[in-house]
Amino acid sequence: MKFLHAADLHLDTPFQGLSGVTPALQERLVTAPLRALTHLVDLAIAEKVDFVLLVGDLFDQQGQSVQAQAALMTALERLNDAQIPVLLSFGNHDFQTDLSRWHFPANVHVFDATVTTVTLTTRAQERVAISGFSYSQRWVTTDVSADYPTKDATVDYQIGTLHGQTGTAGDHYAPFNVTELLSKHYDYWALGHIHQRQTLNQQPPIIYSGNLQGRHRGETGPKGCLIVTSQADGQLQPSFHALTEIEWTDWTPTLTTDIPLSRATLQQQLTDQLMAAMTTGLKLVTIVLPATLQLNAQAELALNQGALLSQLQSHAGEHWWPVGLPSKRHQPSRHCSASTRRLGNGSARMSSLTNRSPHSRASY
């Protein structure tokens, strides 16, 4: 058996923390989540998966643009043509009060607001039960995991899909704990909501696939989906596949630090090294300068006022765009690394990213 697990597509997503982008770059950013979705379908077809799981937040908001709806429908129709079933749910971002307005292709099953179970048969004649639910309102504060049935003894595999996060009753996003999920004896839990790919339990896998496209500087690195394959011993093994052409990344240059650098020298060294380091896709780069870096007065002023960042943007290459450059007016605190410091555009990182728990920082 083989299936694809993805979540948090956030079609229509806004990119945050960007300034001075060119019209061409703006177009690439707007269409990036849609291209990632196309790559997801390409992968599902190429891998000949038995089914696809989309675990919540397909869209960035409850209302969707015509472009985003059309992109999703096109993707689902392609999977229908390939005879690949899709089981999807809506999350806290795209919660649906009335599922009857949607008219999906015949291969699609949409979980409603109560936990239900669907059983399908793979090409190898394995019986797989899949349980899940959709959000019908912004918040789900109850422990919905209690409503999931224990594993059906008549099936070969049982999978749970759950858009939520660990917590206690009263938390906003379908709170659960790992012990409860393990008590169901499922073979795999496909999680959504947390945008950072992470595993809560190795076997059976309880795993967040992460989101499909990074949206801001807090969501760095490759993004994509998981292909999950059954093994000879019956266990399910996930493997990550990157789908995005645009990545947020933190990058530290190698700079001379024993003498004060001029503005021209710093700008040239950064441009040259970025050109050499960023050679594929498009990297949205937060530049992390050494804390020991010495600059002359002119370079210091250009850095502090954001002029150096603007100059780098004007020289940006095909594969990189600088989104943040530190201001030397801010010294590392005693809690920061002694060797590097990161602030964006001459100011602290967006406040919306600094006061969240490790889970909520990576989810929306």
C-alpha positions as MATLAB code, in Angstrom:
seq = 'MKFLHAADLHLDTPFQGLSGVTPALQERLVTAPLRALTHLVDLAIAEKVDFVLLVGDLFDQQGQSVQAQAALMTALERLNDAQIPVLLSFGNHDFQTDLSRWHFPANVHVFDATVTTVTLTTRAQERVAISGFSYSQRWVTTDVSADYPTKDATVDYQIGTLHGQTGTAGDHYAPFNVTELLSKHYDYWALGHIHQRQTLNQQPPIIYSGNLQGRHRGETGPKGCLIVTSQADGQLQPSFHALTEIEWTDWTPTLTTDIPLSRATLQQQLTDQLMAAMTTGLKLVTIVLPATLQLNAQAELALNQGALLSQLQSHAGEHWWPVGLPSKRHQPSRHCSASTRRLGNGSARMSSLTNRSPHSRASY';
ca = [
       0.000    0.000    0.000;
       1.127    3.506   -0.746;
      -0.583    6.832   -0.052;
       0.141   10.558    0.015;
      -0.312   12.638    3.183;
      -0.479   16.427    2.881;
      -2.033   19.236    4.885;
      -2.197   23.021    5.157;
      -2.141   23.845    1.468;
      -3.314   27.396    2.292;
      -4.246   28.241   -1.274;
      -4.680   32.038   -1.561;
      -2.012   32.397    1.123;
      -0.483   35.854    1.649;
       3.290   36.030    1.934;
       4.307   38.041    5.003;
       7.355   40.188    5.771;
       8.226   41.173    2.188;
       8.951   44.628    0.824;
      10.101   46.138   -2.454;
       9.278   43.078   -4.542;
       9.150   43.419   -8.311;
       5.906   42.708  -10.225;
       7.465   39.530  -11.659;
       8.422   38.290   -8.195;
       5.000   39.206   -6.852;
       3.404   36.996   -9.503;
       5.691   34.082   -8.584;
       4.769   34.480   -4.920;
       1.019   34.642   -5.543;
       1.036   31.490   -7.663;
       3.565   29.511   -5.582;
       0.988   27.523   -3.531;
      -0.907   26.667   -6.728;
       2.255   25.371   -8.382;
       3.035   23.304   -5.284;
      -0.418   21.740   -5.564;
       0.283   20.852   -9.205;
       3.545   19.215   -8.130;
       1.623   17.265   -5.467;
      -0.696   15.792   -8.088;
       2.245   15.037  -10.383;
       3.897   13.128   -7.537;
       0.746   11.188   -6.590;
       0.296   10.044  -10.182;
       3.983    9.214  -10.692;
       4.098    7.208   -7.454;
       0.815    5.441   -8.316;
      -0.482    5.976   -4.795;
      -3.624    4.174   -3.666;
      -5.160    7.326   -2.224;
      -4.440   10.904   -1.140;
      -5.135   12.440    2.287;
      -5.548   16.244    2.535;
      -5.821   17.083    6.232;
      -7.345   20.526    6.640;
      -6.698   24.152    5.682;
      -6.832   23.565    1.968;
      -7.567   27.281    1.678;
      -6.187   30.186    3.670;
      -9.618   31.446    4.687;
     -13.267   30.461    4.800;
     -13.974   32.348    1.555;
     -11.831   31.517   -1.465;
     -10.901   33.206   -4.720;
     -12.157   31.768   -7.981;
      -8.520   31.059   -8.907;
      -7.902   28.985   -5.778;
     -11.131   27.023   -6.126;
     -10.386   26.330   -9.788;
      -6.860   25.142   -8.941;
      -8.156   22.696   -6.338;
     -10.876   21.369   -8.639;
      -8.367   20.895  -11.463;
      -6.070   18.966   -9.125;
      -8.903   16.734   -7.906;
     -10.085   16.088  -11.476;
      -6.582   15.020  -12.492;
      -6.522   12.562   -9.579;
      -9.985   11.371  -10.581;
      -8.761   10.727  -14.127;
      -5.909    8.691  -12.597;
      -8.463    6.768  -10.470;
      -6.868    7.932   -7.213;
      -9.323    8.459   -4.325;
      -8.969   11.637   -2.254;
     -10.121   11.958    1.346;
     -10.112   15.552    2.540;
     -11.152   17.642    5.479;
     -11.490   21.348    6.188;
      -9.599   22.977    9.060;
      -9.754   26.065   11.229;
      -8.794   28.423    8.382;
     -11.238   27.143    5.784;
     -13.978   25.799    8.099;
     -17.256   25.115    6.310;
     -20.696   25.606    7.789;
     -22.394   24.062    4.750;
     -20.629   21.294    2.843;
     -23.528   20.917    0.402;
     -22.318   23.901   -1.645;
     -19.268   21.921   -2.769;
     -19.503   19.653   -5.806;
     -16.350   17.603   -5.911;
     -15.414   14.888   -8.436;
     -16.581   11.334   -7.791;
     -13.204   10.262   -6.374;
     -13.415   12.709   -3.451;
     -14.776   12.005    0.020;
     -15.185   14.988    2.356;
     -15.320   14.349    6.086;
     -18.098   16.282    7.794;
     -18.240   17.852   11.266;
     -18.527   14.531   13.090;
     -15.941   11.769   13.047;
     -16.785    9.231   10.368;
     -14.926    6.298    8.830;
     -14.536    5.346    5.182;
     -13.258    1.951    4.058;
     -11.591    1.454    0.695;
      -9.727   -1.348   -1.049;
      -6.278   -0.832   -2.581;
      -5.002   -2.239   -5.867;
      -3.396   -5.049   -3.838;
      -6.805   -5.803   -2.310;
      -5.893   -4.461    1.133;
      -8.794   -3.052    3.124;
      -8.054    0.339    4.655;
     -10.307    2.233    7.068;
      -9.772    6.005    7.267;
     -11.374    8.160    9.971;
     -11.609   11.933   10.188;
     -13.699   15.104   10.526;
     -13.897   18.682    9.250;
     -14.205   21.962   11.144;
     -17.633   23.567   10.882;
     -16.516   26.597   12.901;
     -13.286   28.473   13.557;
     -12.534   26.729   16.825;
     -12.988   23.132   17.943;
     -12.353   23.137   21.687;
     -13.383   19.577   22.522;
     -11.125   16.521   22.487;
     -12.428   15.041   19.240;
      -9.980   12.125   19.432;
     -12.358   10.498   21.905;
     -14.874   10.129   19.042;
     -12.516    8.114   16.846;
     -13.321    4.384   16.921;
     -10.725    1.825   17.887;
      -9.164   -0.083   15.020;
     -11.556   -2.248   13.043;
     -10.368   -5.856   13.348;
     -11.687   -6.664    9.869;
      -9.368   -4.243    7.998;
      -5.693   -4.510    7.147;
      -4.900   -0.912    8.083;
      -6.660    1.913    9.899;
      -5.607    5.535    9.519;
      -6.719    8.594   11.439;
      -6.734   12.088    9.925;
      -6.778   14.928   12.439;
      -6.315   18.682   12.040;
      -5.351   19.868   15.510;
      -2.597   20.090   18.087;
      -1.619   18.601   21.407;
      -3.341   20.246   24.340;
      -6.254   19.977   26.733;
      -9.994   20.478   26.392;
     -10.736   24.164   25.939;
      -7.818   24.794   23.599;
      -8.924   26.115   20.219;
      -7.679   23.528   17.737;
      -9.093   20.049   18.379;
      -6.756   19.337   21.321;
      -5.454   15.809   21.743;
      -2.637   13.894   23.383;
      -0.469   11.178   21.907;
      -1.498    8.582   24.481;
      -5.123    8.904   23.400;
      -4.214    8.437   19.759;
      -2.093    5.387   20.518;
      -4.984    3.831   22.438;
      -6.931    3.577   19.160;
      -4.332    1.105   17.789;
      -4.258    2.791   14.383;
      -1.457    2.109   11.929;
      -0.926    5.780   11.054;
      -2.133    9.205   12.189;
      -2.061   11.847    9.442;
      -1.971   15.199   11.234;
      -2.488   18.748   10.006;
      -2.372   22.279   11.488;
       1.284   22.510   12.557;
       3.310   23.911    9.673;
       6.636   22.466   10.760;
       7.057   18.850    9.684;
       7.428   16.753   12.822;
       6.895   13.276   14.205;
       5.112   12.817   17.529;
       5.525    9.031   17.526;
       7.730    6.813   15.369;
       5.713    3.582   15.212;
       2.927    3.723   14.583;
       3.661    7.069   12.905;
       1.856   10.066   14.357;
       3.115   12.797   12.105;
       2.570   16.313   10.801;
       3.395   16.605    7.114;
       3.913   20.364    7.510;
       2.498   22.936    5.121;
       2.854   22.916    1.362;
       4.462   26.360    1.010;
       6.335   28.478    3.560;
       4.591   31.813    4.063;
       7.003   33.878    6.167;
      10.477   33.883    7.714;
       9.367   31.545   10.478;
       8.675   28.758    7.967;
      12.093   28.039    6.530;
      13.365   25.118    4.495;
      11.797   22.658    2.041;
       8.044   22.139    2.227;
       5.935   19.413    0.699;
       4.202   16.160    1.546;
       4.767   12.599    2.723;
       4.585    9.425    0.683;
       3.728    6.583    3.067;
       4.518    3.001    2.062;
       3.687   -0.292    3.766;
       6.636   -2.494    4.670;
       7.031   -6.267    4.738;
       6.439   -6.283    8.501;
       3.169   -4.367    8.097;
       4.497   -1.060    9.407;
       3.906    2.157    7.488;
       6.985    4.205    6.584;
       6.683    7.899    5.595;
       9.204    9.685    3.373;
       9.287   13.426    2.692;
       9.045   14.887   -0.820;
       9.686   18.587   -1.399;
       7.174   20.304   -3.678;
       7.983   24.004   -3.482;
       9.984   26.165   -5.859;
      10.181   29.010   -3.321;
      11.822   28.547    0.091;
      12.483   30.851    2.996;
      15.991   30.403    4.316;
      18.446   31.839    6.846;
      21.929   32.321    5.423;
      25.247   33.362    6.970;
      27.985   34.759    4.707;
      31.734   34.364    5.215;
      33.021   37.890    5.776;
      36.293   39.492    6.821;
      35.763   40.555   10.422;
      39.185   41.800   11.543;
      38.946   45.183    9.772;
      35.970   47.544    9.293;
      34.305   46.915    5.934;
      33.102   49.689    3.657;
      29.561   49.793    2.299;
      30.724   48.953   -1.217;
      32.850   46.018   -0.039;
      30.080   44.574    2.133;
      27.503   44.916   -0.627;
      29.787   43.305   -3.186;
      30.788   40.407   -0.938;
      27.160   39.672   -0.032;
      26.026   39.832   -3.672;
      28.846   37.607   -4.903;
      28.321   35.004   -2.209;
      24.553   34.963   -2.674;
      25.015   34.450   -6.412;
      27.323   31.512   -5.710;
      25.236   29.950   -2.933;
      21.708   30.263   -4.368;
      21.597   28.446   -7.702;
      18.231   26.649   -7.829;
      14.609   27.600   -7.266;
      13.991   30.876   -5.454;
      15.277   31.481   -1.932;
      13.777   34.258    0.191;
      16.850   34.980    2.270;
      17.241   36.386    5.760;
      20.923   37.292    5.947;
      22.515   36.501    9.305;
      25.671   38.553    9.792;
      28.465   37.617   12.239;
      28.072   39.504   15.513;
      31.780   40.340   15.364;
      31.485   42.055   11.979;
      33.110   45.505   11.907;
      31.831   48.230    9.564;
      32.938   51.756    8.854;
      30.571   54.623    9.593;
      29.085   54.779    6.083;
      28.367   51.061    5.974;
      26.933   51.184    9.479;
      24.535   53.954    8.455;
      23.452   52.151    5.278;
      22.804   48.982    7.269;
      20.855   50.725   10.023;
      18.668   52.718    7.639;
      17.839   49.774    5.372;
      19.673   51.243    2.366;
      21.974   48.240    2.111;
      19.027   45.848    1.989;
      17.426   47.927   -0.780;
      20.689   47.913   -2.698;
      20.961   44.136   -2.417;
      17.384   43.789   -3.645;
      18.190   45.901   -6.693;
      20.996   43.459   -7.543;
      19.056   40.290   -6.663;
      19.637   37.281   -8.881;
      17.175   34.859  -10.420;
      17.429   32.441   -7.492;
      17.453   34.744   -4.442;
      15.695   37.718   -2.932;
      16.918   39.241    0.366;
      14.042   39.750    2.796;
      15.962   40.674    5.948;
      19.314   42.113    6.969;
      20.326   42.780   10.595;
      20.878   46.173   12.103;
      24.101   46.506   14.101;
      22.275   48.865   16.455;
      20.851   45.723   18.103;
      23.391   43.661   20.009;
      22.757   39.966   20.800;
      21.148   39.397   24.185;
      22.695   37.014   26.677;
      20.199   34.395   25.442;
      21.367   34.649   21.806;
      24.243   32.968   20.046;
      27.566   34.719   20.493;
      28.412   34.233   16.835;
      25.278   35.317   15.003;
      22.253   37.537   15.380;
      19.171   37.933   13.226;
      16.875   40.911   12.927;
      14.829   41.917    9.920;
      15.044   45.143    7.890;
      16.730   47.033   10.714;
      14.107   46.059   13.274;
      13.106   43.083   15.363;
      11.391   40.144   13.684;
       7.660   40.460   13.295;
       6.094   40.590   16.741;
       3.438   38.123   15.624;
       6.183   35.487   15.460;
       7.917   36.163   18.762;
       5.253   35.537   21.377;
       3.971   32.096   20.448;
       4.528   28.641   21.847;
       6.702   26.290   19.756;
       3.537   24.720   18.307;
       1.543   27.862   17.630;
       4.513   29.665   16.058;
       4.455   27.104   13.285;
       0.678   27.004   12.754;
      -2.123   29.388   11.887;
];
